[in-house]
PDB file of C-alpha atoms in Angstrom:
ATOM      1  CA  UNK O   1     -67.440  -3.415 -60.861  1.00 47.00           C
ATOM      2  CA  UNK O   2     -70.793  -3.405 -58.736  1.00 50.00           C
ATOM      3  CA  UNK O   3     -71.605  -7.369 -59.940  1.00 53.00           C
ATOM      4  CA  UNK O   4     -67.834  -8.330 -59.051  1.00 71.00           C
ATOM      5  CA  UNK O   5     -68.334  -6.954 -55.808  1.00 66.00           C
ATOM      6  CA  UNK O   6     -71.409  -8.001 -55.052  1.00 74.00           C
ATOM      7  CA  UNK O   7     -70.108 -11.295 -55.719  1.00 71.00           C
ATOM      8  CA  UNK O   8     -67.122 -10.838 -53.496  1.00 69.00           C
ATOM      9  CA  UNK O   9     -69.559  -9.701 -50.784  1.00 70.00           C
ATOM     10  CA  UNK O  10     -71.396 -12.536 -50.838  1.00 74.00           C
ATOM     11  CA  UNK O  11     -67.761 -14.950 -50.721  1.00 76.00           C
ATOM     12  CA  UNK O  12     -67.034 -12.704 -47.898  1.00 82.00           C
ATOM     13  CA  UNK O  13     -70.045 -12.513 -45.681  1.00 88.00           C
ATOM     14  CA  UNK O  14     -68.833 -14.200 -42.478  1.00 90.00           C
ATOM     15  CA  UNK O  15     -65.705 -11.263 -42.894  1.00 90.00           C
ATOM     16  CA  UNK O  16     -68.303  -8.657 -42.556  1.00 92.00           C
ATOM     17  CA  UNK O  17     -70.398 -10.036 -40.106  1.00 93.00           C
ATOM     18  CA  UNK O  18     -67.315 -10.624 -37.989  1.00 95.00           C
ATOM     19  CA  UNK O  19     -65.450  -7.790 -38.165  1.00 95.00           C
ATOM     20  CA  UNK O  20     -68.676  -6.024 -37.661  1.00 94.00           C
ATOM     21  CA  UNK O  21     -69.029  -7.691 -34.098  1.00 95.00           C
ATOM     22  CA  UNK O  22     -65.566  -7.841 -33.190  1.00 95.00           C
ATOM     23  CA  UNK O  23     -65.211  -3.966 -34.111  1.00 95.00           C
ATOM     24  CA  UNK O  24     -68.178  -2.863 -32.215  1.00 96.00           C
ATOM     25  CA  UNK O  25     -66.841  -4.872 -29.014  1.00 96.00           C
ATOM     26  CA  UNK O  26     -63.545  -3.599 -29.036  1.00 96.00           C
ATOM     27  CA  UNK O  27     -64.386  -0.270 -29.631  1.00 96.00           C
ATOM     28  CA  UNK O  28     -66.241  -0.384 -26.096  1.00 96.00           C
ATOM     29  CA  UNK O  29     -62.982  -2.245 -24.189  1.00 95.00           C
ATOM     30  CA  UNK O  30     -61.186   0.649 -25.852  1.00 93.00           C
ATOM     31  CA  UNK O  31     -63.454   3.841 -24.240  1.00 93.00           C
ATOM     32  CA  UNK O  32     -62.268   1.541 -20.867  1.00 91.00           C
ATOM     33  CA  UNK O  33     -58.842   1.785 -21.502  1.00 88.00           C
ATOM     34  CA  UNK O  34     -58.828   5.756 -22.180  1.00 86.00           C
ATOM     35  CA  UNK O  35     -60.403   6.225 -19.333  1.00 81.00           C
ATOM     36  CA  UNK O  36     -58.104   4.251 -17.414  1.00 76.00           C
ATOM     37  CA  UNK O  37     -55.222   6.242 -19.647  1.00 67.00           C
ATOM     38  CA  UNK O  38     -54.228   2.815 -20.800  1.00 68.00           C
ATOM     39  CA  UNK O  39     -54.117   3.366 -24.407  1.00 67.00           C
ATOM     40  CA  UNK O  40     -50.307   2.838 -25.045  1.00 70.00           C
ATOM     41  CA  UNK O  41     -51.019  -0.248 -22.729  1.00 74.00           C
ATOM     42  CA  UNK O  42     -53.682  -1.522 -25.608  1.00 73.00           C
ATOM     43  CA  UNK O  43     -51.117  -1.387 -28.260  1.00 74.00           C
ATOM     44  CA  UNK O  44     -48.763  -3.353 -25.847  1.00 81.00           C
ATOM     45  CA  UNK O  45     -51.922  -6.080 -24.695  1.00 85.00           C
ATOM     46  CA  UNK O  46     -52.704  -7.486 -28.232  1.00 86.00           C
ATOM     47  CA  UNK O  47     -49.288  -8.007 -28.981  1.00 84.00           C
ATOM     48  CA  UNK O  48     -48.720  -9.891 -25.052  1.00 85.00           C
ATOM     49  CA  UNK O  49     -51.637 -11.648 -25.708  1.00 88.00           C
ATOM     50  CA  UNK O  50     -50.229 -12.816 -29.195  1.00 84.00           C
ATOM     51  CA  UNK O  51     -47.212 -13.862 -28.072  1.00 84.00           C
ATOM     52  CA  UNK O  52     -48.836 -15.776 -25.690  1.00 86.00           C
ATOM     53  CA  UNK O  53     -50.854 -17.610 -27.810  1.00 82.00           C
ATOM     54  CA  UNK O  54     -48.042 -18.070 -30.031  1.00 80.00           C
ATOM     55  CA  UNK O  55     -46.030 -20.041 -26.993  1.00 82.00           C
ATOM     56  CA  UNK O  56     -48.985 -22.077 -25.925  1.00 82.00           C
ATOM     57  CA  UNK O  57     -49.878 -23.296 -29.467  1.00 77.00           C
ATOM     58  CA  UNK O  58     -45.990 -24.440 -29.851  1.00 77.00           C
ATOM     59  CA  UNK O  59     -46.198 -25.931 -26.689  1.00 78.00           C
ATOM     60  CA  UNK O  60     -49.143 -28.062 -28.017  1.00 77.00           C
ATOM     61  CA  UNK O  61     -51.310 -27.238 -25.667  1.00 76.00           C
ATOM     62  CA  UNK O  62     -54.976 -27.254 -26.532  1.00 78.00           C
ATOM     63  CA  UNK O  63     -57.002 -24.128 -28.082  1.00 78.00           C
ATOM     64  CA  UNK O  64     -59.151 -23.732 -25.227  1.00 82.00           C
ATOM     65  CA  UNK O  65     -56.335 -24.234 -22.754  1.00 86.00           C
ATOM     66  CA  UNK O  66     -54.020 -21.828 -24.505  1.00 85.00           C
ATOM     67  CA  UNK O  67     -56.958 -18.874 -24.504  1.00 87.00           C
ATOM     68  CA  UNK O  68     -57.249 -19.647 -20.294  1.00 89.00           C
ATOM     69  CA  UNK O  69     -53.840 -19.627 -19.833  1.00 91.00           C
ATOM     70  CA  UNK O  70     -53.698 -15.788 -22.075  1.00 90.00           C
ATOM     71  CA  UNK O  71     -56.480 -14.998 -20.465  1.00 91.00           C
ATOM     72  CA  UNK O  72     -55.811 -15.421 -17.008  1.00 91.00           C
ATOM     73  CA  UNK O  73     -52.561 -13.873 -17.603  1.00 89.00           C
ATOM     74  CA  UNK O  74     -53.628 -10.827 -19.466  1.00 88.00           C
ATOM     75  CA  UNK O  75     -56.035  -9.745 -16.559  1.00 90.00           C
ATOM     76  CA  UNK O  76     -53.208 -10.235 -14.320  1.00 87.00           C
ATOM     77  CA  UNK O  77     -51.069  -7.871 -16.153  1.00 84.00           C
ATOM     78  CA  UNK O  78     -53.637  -5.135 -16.254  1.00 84.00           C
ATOM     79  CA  UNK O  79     -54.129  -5.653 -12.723  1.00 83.00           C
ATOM     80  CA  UNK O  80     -50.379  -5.525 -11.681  1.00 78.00           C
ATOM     81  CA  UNK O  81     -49.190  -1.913 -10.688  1.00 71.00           C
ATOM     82  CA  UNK O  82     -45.562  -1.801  -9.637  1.00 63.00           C
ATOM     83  CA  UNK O  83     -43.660  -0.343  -7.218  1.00 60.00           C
ATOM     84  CA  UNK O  84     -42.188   2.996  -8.878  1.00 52.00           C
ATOM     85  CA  UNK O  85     -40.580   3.318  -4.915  1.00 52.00           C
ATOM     86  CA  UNK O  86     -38.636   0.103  -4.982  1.00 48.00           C
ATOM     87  CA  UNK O  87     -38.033  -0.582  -9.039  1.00 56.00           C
ATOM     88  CA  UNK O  88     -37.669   3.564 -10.098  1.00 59.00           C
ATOM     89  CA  UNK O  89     -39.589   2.110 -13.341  1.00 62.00           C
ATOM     90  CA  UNK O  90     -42.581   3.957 -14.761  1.00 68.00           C
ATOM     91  CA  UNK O  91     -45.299   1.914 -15.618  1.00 68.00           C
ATOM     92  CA  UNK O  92     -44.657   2.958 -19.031  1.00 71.00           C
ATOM     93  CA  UNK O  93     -41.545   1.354 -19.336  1.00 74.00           C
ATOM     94  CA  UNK O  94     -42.754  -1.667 -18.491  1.00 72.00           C
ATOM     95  CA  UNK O  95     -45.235  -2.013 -20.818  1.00 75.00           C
ATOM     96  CA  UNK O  96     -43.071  -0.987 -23.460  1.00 76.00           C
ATOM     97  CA  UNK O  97     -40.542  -3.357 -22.327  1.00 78.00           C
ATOM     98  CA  UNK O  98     -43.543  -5.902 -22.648  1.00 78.00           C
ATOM     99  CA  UNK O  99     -44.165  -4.681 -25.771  1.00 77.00           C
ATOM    100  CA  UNK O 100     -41.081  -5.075 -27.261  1.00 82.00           C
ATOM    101  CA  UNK O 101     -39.900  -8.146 -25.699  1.00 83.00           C
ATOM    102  CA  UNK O 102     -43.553  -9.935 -26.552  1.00 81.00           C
ATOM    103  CA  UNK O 103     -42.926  -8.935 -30.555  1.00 77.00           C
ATOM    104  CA  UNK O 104     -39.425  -9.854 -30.741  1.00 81.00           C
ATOM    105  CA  UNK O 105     -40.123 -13.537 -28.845  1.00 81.00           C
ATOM    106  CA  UNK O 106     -42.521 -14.152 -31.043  1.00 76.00           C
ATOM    107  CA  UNK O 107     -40.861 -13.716 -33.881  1.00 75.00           C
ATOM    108  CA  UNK O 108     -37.888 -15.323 -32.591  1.00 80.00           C
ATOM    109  CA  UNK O 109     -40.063 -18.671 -31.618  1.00 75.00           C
ATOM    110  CA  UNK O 110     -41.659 -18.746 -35.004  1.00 71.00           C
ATOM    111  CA  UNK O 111     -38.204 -18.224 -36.992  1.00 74.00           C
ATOM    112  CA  UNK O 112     -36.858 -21.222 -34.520  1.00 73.00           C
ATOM    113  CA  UNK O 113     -39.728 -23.642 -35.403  1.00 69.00           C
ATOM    114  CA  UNK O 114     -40.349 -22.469 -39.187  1.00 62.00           C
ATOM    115  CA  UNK O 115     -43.596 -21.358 -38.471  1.00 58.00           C
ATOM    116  CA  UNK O 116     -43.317 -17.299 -39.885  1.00 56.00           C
ATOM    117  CA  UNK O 117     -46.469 -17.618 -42.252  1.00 55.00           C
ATOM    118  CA  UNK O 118     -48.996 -18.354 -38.930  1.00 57.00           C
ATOM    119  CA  UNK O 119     -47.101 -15.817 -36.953  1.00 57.00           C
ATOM    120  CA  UNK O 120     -47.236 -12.770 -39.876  1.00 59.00           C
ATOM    121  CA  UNK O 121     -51.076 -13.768 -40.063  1.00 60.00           C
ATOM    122  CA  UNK O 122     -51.425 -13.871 -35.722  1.00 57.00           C
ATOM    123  CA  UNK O 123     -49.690 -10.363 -35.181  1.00 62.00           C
ATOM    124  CA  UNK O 124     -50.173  -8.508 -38.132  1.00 62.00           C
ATOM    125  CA  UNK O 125     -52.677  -9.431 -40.815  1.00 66.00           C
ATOM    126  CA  UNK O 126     -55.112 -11.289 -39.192  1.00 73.00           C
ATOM    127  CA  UNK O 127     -57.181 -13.907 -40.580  1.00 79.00           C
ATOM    128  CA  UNK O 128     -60.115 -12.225 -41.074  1.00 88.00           C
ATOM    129  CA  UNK O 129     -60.991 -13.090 -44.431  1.00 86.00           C
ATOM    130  CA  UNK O 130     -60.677 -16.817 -43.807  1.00 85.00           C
ATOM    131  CA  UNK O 131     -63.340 -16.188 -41.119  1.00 88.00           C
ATOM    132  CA  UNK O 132     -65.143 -19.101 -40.677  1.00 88.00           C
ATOM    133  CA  UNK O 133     -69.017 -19.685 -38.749  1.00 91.00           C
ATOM    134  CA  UNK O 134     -66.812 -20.753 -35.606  1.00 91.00           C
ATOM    135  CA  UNK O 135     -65.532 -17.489 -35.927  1.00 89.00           C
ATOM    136  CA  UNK O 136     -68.692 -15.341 -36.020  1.00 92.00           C
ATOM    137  CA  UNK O 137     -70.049 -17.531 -33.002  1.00 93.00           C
ATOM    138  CA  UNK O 138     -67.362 -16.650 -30.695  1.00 91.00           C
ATOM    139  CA  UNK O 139     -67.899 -13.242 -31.506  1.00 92.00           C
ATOM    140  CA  UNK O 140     -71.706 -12.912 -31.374  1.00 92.00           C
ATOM    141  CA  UNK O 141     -72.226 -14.924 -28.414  1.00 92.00           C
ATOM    142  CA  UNK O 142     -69.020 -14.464 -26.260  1.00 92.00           C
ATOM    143  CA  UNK O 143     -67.798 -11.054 -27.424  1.00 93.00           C
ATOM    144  CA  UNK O 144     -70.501  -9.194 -27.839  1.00 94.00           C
ATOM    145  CA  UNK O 145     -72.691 -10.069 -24.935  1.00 95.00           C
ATOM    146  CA  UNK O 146     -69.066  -8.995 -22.763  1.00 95.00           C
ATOM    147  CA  UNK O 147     -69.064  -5.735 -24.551  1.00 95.00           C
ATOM    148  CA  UNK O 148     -72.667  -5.243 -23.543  1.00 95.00           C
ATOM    149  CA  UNK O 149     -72.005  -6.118 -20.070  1.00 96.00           C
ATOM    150  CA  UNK O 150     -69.478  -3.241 -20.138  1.00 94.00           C
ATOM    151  CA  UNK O 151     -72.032  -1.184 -21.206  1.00 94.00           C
ATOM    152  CA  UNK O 152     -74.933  -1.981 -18.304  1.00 94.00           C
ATOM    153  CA  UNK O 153     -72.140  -1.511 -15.771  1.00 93.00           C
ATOM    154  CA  UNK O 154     -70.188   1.568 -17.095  1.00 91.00           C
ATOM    155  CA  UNK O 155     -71.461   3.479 -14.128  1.00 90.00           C
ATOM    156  CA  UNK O 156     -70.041   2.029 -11.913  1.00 91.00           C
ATOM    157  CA  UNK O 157     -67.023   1.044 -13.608  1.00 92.00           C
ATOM    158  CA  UNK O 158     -66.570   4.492 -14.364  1.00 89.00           C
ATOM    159  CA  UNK O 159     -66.550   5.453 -11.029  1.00 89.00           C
ATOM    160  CA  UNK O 160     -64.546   2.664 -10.666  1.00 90.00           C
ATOM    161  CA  UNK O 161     -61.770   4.581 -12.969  1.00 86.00           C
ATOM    162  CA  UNK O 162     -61.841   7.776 -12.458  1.00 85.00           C
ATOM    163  CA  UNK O 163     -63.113   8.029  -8.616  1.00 87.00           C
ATOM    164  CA  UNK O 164     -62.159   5.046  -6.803  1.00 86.00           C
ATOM    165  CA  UNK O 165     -62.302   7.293  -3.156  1.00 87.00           C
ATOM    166  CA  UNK O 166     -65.917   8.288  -3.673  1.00 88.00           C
ATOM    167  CA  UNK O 167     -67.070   4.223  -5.151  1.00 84.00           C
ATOM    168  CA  UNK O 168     -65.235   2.853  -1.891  1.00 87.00           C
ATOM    169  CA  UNK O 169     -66.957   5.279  -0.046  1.00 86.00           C
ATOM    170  CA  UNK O 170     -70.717   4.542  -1.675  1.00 84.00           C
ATOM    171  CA  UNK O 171     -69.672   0.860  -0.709  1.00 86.00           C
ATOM    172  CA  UNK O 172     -68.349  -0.607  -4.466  1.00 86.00           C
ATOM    173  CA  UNK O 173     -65.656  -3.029  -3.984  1.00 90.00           C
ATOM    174  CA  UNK O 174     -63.116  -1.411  -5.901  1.00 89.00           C
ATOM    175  CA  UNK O 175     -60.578  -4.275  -6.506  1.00 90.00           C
ATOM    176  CA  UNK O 176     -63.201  -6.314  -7.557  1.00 92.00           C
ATOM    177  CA  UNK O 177     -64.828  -4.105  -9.844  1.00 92.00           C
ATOM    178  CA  UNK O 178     -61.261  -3.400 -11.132  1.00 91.00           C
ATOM    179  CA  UNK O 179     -60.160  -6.973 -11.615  1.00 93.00           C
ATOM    180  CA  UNK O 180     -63.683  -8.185 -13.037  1.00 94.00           C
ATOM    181  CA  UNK O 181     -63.532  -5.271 -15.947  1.00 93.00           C
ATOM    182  CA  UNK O 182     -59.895  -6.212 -16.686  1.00 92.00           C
ATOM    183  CA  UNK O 183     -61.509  -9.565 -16.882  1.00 94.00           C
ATOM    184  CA  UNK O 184     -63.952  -8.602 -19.522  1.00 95.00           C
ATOM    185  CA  UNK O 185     -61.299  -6.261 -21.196  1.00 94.00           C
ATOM    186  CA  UNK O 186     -58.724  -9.260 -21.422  1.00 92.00           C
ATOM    187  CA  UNK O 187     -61.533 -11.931 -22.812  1.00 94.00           C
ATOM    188  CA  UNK O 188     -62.722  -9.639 -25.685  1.00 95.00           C
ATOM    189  CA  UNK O 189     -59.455  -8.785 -26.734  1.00 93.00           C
ATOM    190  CA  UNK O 190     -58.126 -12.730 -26.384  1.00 91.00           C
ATOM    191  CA  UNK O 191     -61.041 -13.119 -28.320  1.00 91.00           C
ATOM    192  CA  UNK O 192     -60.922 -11.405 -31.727  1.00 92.00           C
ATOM    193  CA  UNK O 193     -56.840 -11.367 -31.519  1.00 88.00           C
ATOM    194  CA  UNK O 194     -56.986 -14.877 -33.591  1.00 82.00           C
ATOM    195  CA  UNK O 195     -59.255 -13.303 -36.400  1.00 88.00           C
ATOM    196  CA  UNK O 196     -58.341  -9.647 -36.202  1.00 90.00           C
ATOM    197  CA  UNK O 197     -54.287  -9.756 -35.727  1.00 87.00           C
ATOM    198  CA  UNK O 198     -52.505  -7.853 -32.758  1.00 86.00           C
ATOM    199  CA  UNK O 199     -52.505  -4.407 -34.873  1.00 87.00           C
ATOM    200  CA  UNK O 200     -56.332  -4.445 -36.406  1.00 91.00           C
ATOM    201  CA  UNK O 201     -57.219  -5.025 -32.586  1.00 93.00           C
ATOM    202  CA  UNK O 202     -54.945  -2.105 -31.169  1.00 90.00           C
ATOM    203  CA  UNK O 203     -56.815  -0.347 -33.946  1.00 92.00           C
ATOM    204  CA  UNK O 204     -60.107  -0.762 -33.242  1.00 95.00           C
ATOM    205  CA  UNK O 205     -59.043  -0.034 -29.230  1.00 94.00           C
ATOM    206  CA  UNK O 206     -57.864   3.201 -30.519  1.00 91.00           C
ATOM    207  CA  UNK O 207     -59.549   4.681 -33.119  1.00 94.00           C
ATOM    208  CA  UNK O 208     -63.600   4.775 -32.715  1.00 96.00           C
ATOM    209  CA  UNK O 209     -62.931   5.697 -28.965  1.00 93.00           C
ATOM    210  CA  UNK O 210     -60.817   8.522 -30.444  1.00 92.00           C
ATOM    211  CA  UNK O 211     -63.474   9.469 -33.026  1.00 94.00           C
ATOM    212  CA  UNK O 212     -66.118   9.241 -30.783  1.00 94.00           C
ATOM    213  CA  UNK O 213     -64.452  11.672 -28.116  1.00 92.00           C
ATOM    214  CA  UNK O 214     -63.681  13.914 -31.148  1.00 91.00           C
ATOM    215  CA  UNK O 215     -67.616  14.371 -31.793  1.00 90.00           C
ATOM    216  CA  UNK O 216     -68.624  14.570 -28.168  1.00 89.00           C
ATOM    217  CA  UNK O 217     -68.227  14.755 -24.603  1.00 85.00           C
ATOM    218  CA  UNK O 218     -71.429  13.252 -23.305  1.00 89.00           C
ATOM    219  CA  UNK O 219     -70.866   9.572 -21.586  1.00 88.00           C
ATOM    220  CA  UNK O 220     -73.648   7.922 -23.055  1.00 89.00           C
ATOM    221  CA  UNK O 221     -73.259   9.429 -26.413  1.00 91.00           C
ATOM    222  CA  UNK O 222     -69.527   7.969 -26.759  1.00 94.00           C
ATOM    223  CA  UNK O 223     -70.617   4.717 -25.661  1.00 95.00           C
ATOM    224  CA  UNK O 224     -72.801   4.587 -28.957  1.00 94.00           C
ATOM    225  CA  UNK O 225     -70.970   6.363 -31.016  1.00 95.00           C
ATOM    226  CA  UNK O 226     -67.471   4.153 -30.433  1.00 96.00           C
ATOM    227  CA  UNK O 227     -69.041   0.953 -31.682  1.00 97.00           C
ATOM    228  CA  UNK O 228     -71.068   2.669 -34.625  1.00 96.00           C
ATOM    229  CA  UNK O 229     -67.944   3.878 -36.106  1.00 96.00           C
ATOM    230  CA  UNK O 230     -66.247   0.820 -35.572  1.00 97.00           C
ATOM    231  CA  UNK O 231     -68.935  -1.286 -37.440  1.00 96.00           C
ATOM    232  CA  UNK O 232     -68.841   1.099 -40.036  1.00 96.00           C
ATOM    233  CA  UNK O 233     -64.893   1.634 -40.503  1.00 96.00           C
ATOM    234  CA  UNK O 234     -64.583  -2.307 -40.236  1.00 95.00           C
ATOM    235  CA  UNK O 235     -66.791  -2.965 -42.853  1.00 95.00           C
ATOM    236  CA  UNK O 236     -65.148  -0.294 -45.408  1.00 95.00           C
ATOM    237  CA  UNK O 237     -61.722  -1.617 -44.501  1.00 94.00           C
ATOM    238  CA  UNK O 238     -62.671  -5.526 -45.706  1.00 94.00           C
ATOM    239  CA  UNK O 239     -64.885  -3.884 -48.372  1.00 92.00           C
ATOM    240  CA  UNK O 240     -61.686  -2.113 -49.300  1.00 92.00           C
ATOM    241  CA  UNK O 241     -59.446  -4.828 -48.879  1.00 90.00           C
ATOM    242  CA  UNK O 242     -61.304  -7.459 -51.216  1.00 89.00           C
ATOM    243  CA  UNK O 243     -61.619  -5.131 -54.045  1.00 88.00           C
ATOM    244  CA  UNK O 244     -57.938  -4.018 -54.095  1.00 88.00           C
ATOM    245  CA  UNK O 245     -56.522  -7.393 -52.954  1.00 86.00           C
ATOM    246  CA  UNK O 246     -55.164  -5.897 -50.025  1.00 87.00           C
ATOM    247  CA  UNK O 247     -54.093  -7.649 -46.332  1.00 86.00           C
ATOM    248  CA  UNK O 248     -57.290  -6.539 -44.203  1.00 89.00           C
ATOM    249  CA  UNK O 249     -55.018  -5.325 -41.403  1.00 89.00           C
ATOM    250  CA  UNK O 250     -54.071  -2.588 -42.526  1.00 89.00           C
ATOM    251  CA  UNK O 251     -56.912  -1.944 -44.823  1.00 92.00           C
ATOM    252  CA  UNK O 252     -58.926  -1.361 -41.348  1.00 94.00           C
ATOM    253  CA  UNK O 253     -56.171   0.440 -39.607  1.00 94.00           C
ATOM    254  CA  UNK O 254     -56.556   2.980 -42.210  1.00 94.00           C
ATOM    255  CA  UNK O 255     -60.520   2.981 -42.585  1.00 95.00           C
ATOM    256  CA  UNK O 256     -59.917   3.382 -38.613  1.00 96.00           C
ATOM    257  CA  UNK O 257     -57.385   6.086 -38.894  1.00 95.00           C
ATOM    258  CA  UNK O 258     -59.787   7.914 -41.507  1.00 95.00           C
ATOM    259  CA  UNK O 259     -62.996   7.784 -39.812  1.00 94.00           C
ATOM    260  CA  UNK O 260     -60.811   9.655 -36.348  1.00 94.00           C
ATOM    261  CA  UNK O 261     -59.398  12.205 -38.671  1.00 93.00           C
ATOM    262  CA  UNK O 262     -62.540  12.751 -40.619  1.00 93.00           C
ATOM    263  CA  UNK O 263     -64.200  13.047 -36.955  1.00 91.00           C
ATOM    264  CA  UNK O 264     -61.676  15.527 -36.179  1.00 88.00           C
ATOM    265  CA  UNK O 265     -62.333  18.012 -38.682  1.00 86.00           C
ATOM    266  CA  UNK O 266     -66.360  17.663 -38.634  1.00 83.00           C
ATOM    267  CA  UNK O 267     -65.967  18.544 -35.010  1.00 72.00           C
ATOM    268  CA  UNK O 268     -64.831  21.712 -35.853  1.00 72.00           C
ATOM    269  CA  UNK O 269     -67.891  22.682 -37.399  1.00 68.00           C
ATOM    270  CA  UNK O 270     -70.609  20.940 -35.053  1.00 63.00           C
ATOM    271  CA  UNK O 271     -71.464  21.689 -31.292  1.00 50.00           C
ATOM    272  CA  UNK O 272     -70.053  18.966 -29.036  1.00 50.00           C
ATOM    273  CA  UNK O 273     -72.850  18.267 -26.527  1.00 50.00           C
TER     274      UNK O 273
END
């Protein structure tokens, strides 16, 4: 068993490495959208985004044209707040309306143009293990260096989020903090949808942020412990998904789910600092 997966390994490298990168990066877009309390809004993004990309590549548009285009609109919809006054719609509902409609058009479009196996692999499984060296490239050098710009301005984005009075007061443009992290939050997500799939990304937005909260309440320490876990989980869900035969999606989304429940109890029995 240990020479047969060592040999998978080895067939598999460019999964690891990418899902390594990809996990760490969207763990740290995810710590923005908790604090932001848009976590039901990155289960709804990945699948917008998706169905986005799914129109635009049916259209025939070009693959850098189609990830502008789902780019530029992505940061518009986290920027958009509506008018609960005028509409009487939460923002919830919308982005469960967006949700819903998003999944349902594109499966409808791919049923209508006989395309179902690209669209099973875009919003749900992912196409991770066919990573290829394009693949790990986008990740290392346009992901990751995002995620880490995140990082070396998550004070002020932070005060950005959660006290936009006293940032507007110390002089921080607030809207344009606010639309350059949603920005960021839309390109690393537009990013590693292609490789991931719509629910491996919502996972790795959810889960290490989740886990890392779980373990402690100190800024800086969540910050590094989002990503770790996400490296970690991601490479135990494609370990676990080549040795089984299983469809990495949801051999991560479980890793993912594991690693916040395991965090969950440990906490129990460790002082949160």
């Amino acid at each position: 068993m240990n020479e047969s997966f060592t040999e998978l390994a080895k067939f598999f490298w460019l999964a690891f490495a990418v899902v390594a990168c990809s996990g760490a990066a969207l763990a740290v877009a995810g710590i923005y959208l908790h604090q932001r309390r848009g976590l039901f809004l990155g289960a709804a993004l990945p699948q917008i985004a998706g169905f986005g990309l799914v129109l635009m590549s049916l259209s025939g548009a070009g693959e850098a044209l189609s990830v502008l285009v789902v780019l530029a609109f992505c940061t518009a919809f986290l920027a958009w707040k509506p008018d609960q006054n005028h509409s009487g719609v939460t923002l919830e509902a919308f982005i469960g309306t967006g949700f819903v409609v998003a999944m349902a058009g594109s499966l409808l479009a791919l049923s209508l143009t006989h395309a179902e196996a690209h669209g099973q692999e875009l919003l749900f499984k992912g196409s991770i293990l066919a990573a290829s060296p394009d693949d790990l490239m986008m990740t290392m050098f346009l992901s990751l260096p995002l995620a880490l710009l995140l990082i070396a301005l998550r004070r002020r984005f932070l005060l950005v989020n959660l006290i936009p009075l006293q940032a507007q007061i110390s002089g921080i443009k607030v809207r344009t903090y606010e639309l350059f992290q949603f920005f960021l939050l839309s390109a690393i997500i537009v990013i590693n949808l292609k490789t991931l799939g719509a629910m491996a990304t919502f996972g790795f937005l959810l889960f290490p942020c989740l886990s890392a909260i779980s373990l402690t309440t100190c800024v800086s320490g969540i910050f590094w412990l989002a990503p770790t876990i996400a490296f970690a989980a991601g490479l135990a869900g494609i370990a676990l998904a080549i040795v089984f035969d299983l469809p990495a999606g949801p051999s991560l989304i479980f890793l993912l789910a594991l690693s916040w429940l395991l965090a969950r109890n440990f906490s129990r029995f460790v002082i949160r600092r």
